[in-house]
Structure formats: C-alpha cells, structure tokens
C-alpha cells in the first residue's frame, strides 16, 4: 500500500503524504494556505460549505463537471482526480481568460459581499453553465440551493443565473444546429461536440474519467481502499468485516471515535455500482450512484422520486451522496426511504457468500441498525416499473404516487417528517393496493400496514381518507420508538409530528382528488416563478 498520493487543483499538482484517512479535503486545503479569506477553515455544510468543481461522470456515463463540498469530502477520495475552484477562475481572469460565470458575478458586486458567498455562487453558476439538462426556470432554485447567506441578494442571483443559463442553452442550440448541418448529429447527442470552445467544454467532449484502483495507508496505519470491481469489494469486506463503506462521504461518519476508522472502503471506483440498468420490468440503481445521477435518469419516469431527490441537501451534496449510503446509515429520519417503500423497491445486498433481496420496508431494524450482515454491502436498489400492462395484470387502471417533506427550510433542512403514499385504483375507482410510509415518527422509516389494509376495497374519496385517520393515528402512536424518534424530543414535538402524519395523508388526497393520476397544484408556484418556462426559446418556436 502507498502512503502518498496526488490530486490536481486548478492545474497544479498537490501532494499528500501520510495524512489521516479521515481528514477532509477542506482541512487539507486550509493547511496548505489555499483559499481566499479562510473559506476552507471549518466551513459549515449547513450554510453551503466550501464547494469545488470535480471532473466526474453523469447519470448517462458521460463526463460532467460537478460541484462538491470540500467540507464533506474525505481527502483520499480525490486521489488522482481533477478539481477547480472559484479562486482558480479569478486567477484565470487576471490573465485575460474570464469565464462567463465570473464575468456576470463581477458585473453585480451587490449580489454577495463575502468571498465565501461569492465563491459558492461562482461555483454553482459554473456547474450550471455546462449542464445540458438545465433548460427550465424552475431548475434554477435546485442549482443555486447551496448559495445560502445572510448577505446574499437573491433576486440579483436569480437574474444572473437566468441570463447565464439562457446564454448557455442558446449556444448549445446553435451547436446542435451546426452539427446537424454537418451531418454530425449523432456526435452531438452523444456529447462528443465541443460546444463552448474552452478547456472545460473540451473535457466534456472527451472520455469519462474513471477513478483508478487505489489503496492508501496513513501515518497511524489506518487504511483506505478504492477497488474497481464488485468482486474486489466483496473480498475486502471479507478481509475487513468491520470496515466502513464510504460512498459520497457526505455524512463523514459523524459521531464515530477515531479508533473506528481503521479501514475505509470507497465504492467510487466500482463502475457497476455507479450505473443504472434499464430492464423490461424494473430498474437496477447502483448503490454508489449519486443522487444527481439518479435524478437525471429517473426523475421524469418517477416524478415523486425526482421531487424528494431534488429536496435532499443541496446540489453539492447530491452530486456526491449515494442512495446506498443513505439506506445503509439506517437513519430514522431518512428522507428517501419512504418514497422507496411507496415504490415497492427492494435492496440487493451481496457478499462472497452470495446475494439476497430485501424489501426496503423490512431493511431497517431501528436505532440506526439495518438487515445488513457482516461482510455484506448494498449493491443495487431494485425499482419496479409500473407500466400500463403491469397495472392491468394486477387489476388496476392507474397508480397515484406522491411524497412530502416537512422541514424548517427548503434548502439544507432535515425533514421533521417525510411521507410517501401510493395507491392503485381499479376501473371503478376503488383502491386495490396501498403503500403509506413515514420517516421521523419512529425509530426507523415506518410503513403503516394497518392503515393500508383499511383502505383496500374502498372508493378513492374524501370520506375514505377521513375514515382511516383514527387507524393511522393509533398505528403511529404504537410504532417502534414512536415517543422518541429523535434524541431529546419532547411531547409537544411528538404531537406536532403526529398531526403532520394525518395532514400529509389528507394533502395527498386533495392533490389527487380525481384519481386519474394528474395532480392539482396546491399553491401559486406556477404563477410566481413559472417553473416550466424555457430559459432559451429558439426563434422558430417564438
């Protein structure tokens, strides 16, 4: 094993020699004297952290420039990788090479007065500029959700983003037209065309960066491994059964003592675990696939899943944190587990002894424990398809699915209660199957099976929903660990969550009262921000 490695930041090679495996990238950069105004000194992830840009791959397996939070990134995970910073973009500008993102921020000094805040904005704008899928006004909030600051001028921020991303989409449209005229349309669709004519655009038109097989030992003999195959991963787990699996490392294993860090195994390099595979009757979601990649592929066919994925953390966190890591943490307030239960998903776990499938609803054992056995690791999340033929075979005509998260704030807010619901209706509008799941109300993500059973055979009406509310209330109060789902919760907080449980089920019905699958908007969002408005409208379409 080696005790040193390198990574590249803004074109400069950084050498790491014997640093602790549990050190963050932000801490290392701060000690190297990197960063203006000490922005890498103990940055708060709950205020947007200290983002950088990483050359990575997207959900389609193509090169992508992703923002990541250096405060939530373990140093060994960037071994051999390429990164860029807002500071680096400023240095380029001093040499006459001003990036469009920096140019627009410089033109609006009022947008943010602190460098840490400006750096977060520059990074978010830089990433968004190269996103092919950032086409609608409603996506701007998701791209900028890490730009939290008391000194930010959010209206100017949105104006800058609208202008920049509109220009990006215009250039992308022109490049597509040029490719079609040259008979090169396939190359454009495959992402093989250099759209912007700069260094970064050339990287995106190139090959996908693949993390190499890597092993590292620090001065205290603690180990870090980054295998490239599932077999090698399983062998390492058999050799080190107490090893900690590191996906996106966004949790940073909080609360663990240093002697628990003897061996870390990263799933970053296992390509099969980062991929999504499309089958006739289901999807296989690799456990190491970041949330952003999952949303890029499944956000449209599974709108409720896409909705909760976009509400998780912020963009920099979603670009790194993995679905397998979220489930493996076993958190009682896990925000994504309820929708996976409502989608009837299963977890596939593997070891050298074989594999087994576990319904997500039965994967959690409470108080952070899961059904994982020693030397097992989550390999895939299996997501069923709900096609018309599948529903017909089950005697159903339509499936309605939705999820809700009640949190103190939209960005970087842990949900007090997250709920997910699904019902399948027959041709007469009667409920044939139901899934109701919550997190934040018990010592594990919890499925209310008694309430589901009470719905079966009933018509999809307001009276039906009101009729099962007493059953739901009793079931939640008797759920495992219901009186203290989170440490320190008092009786009034529990009562508030119990009321949320009831309110969210009612909201589900009122958003889908017709039972035809089409939701009713309960608010004025569309009138205010017009989320479906294109950022760029081709002249022929005006």
PDB file of C-alpha atoms in Angstrom, residues 65 130 194-206:
ATOM      1  CA  UNK A  65     -18.352  18.944 -14.100  1.00  0.00           C
ATOM      2  CA  UNK A 130     -22.149  23.264 -18.561  1.00  0.00           C
ATOM      3  CA  UNK A 194     -17.063  20.823 -28.001  1.00  0.00           C
ATOM      4  CA  UNK A 195     -19.896  23.314 -27.571  1.00  0.00           C
ATOM      5  CA  UNK A 196     -18.243  26.265 -25.837  1.00  0.00           C
ATOM      6  CA  UNK A 197     -14.734  26.076 -27.263  1.00  0.00           C
ATOM      7  CA  UNK A 198     -12.964  26.296 -23.908  1.00  0.00           C
ATOM      8  CA  UNK A 199     -10.801  23.948 -21.853  1.00  0.00           C
ATOM      9  CA  UNK A 200     -13.731  22.661 -19.809  1.00  0.00           C
ATOM     10  CA  UNK A 201     -16.011  22.071 -22.770  1.00  0.00           C
ATOM     11  CA  UNK A 202     -13.234  20.064 -24.421  1.00  0.00           C
ATOM     12  CA  UNK A 203     -13.067  17.820 -21.350  1.00  0.00           C
ATOM     13  CA  UNK A 204     -16.809  17.201 -21.534  1.00  0.00           C
ATOM     14  CA  UNK A 205     -16.467  16.130 -25.172  1.00  0.00           C
ATOM     15  CA  UNK A 206     -13.745  13.648 -24.222  1.00  0.00           C
TER      16      UNK A 206
END
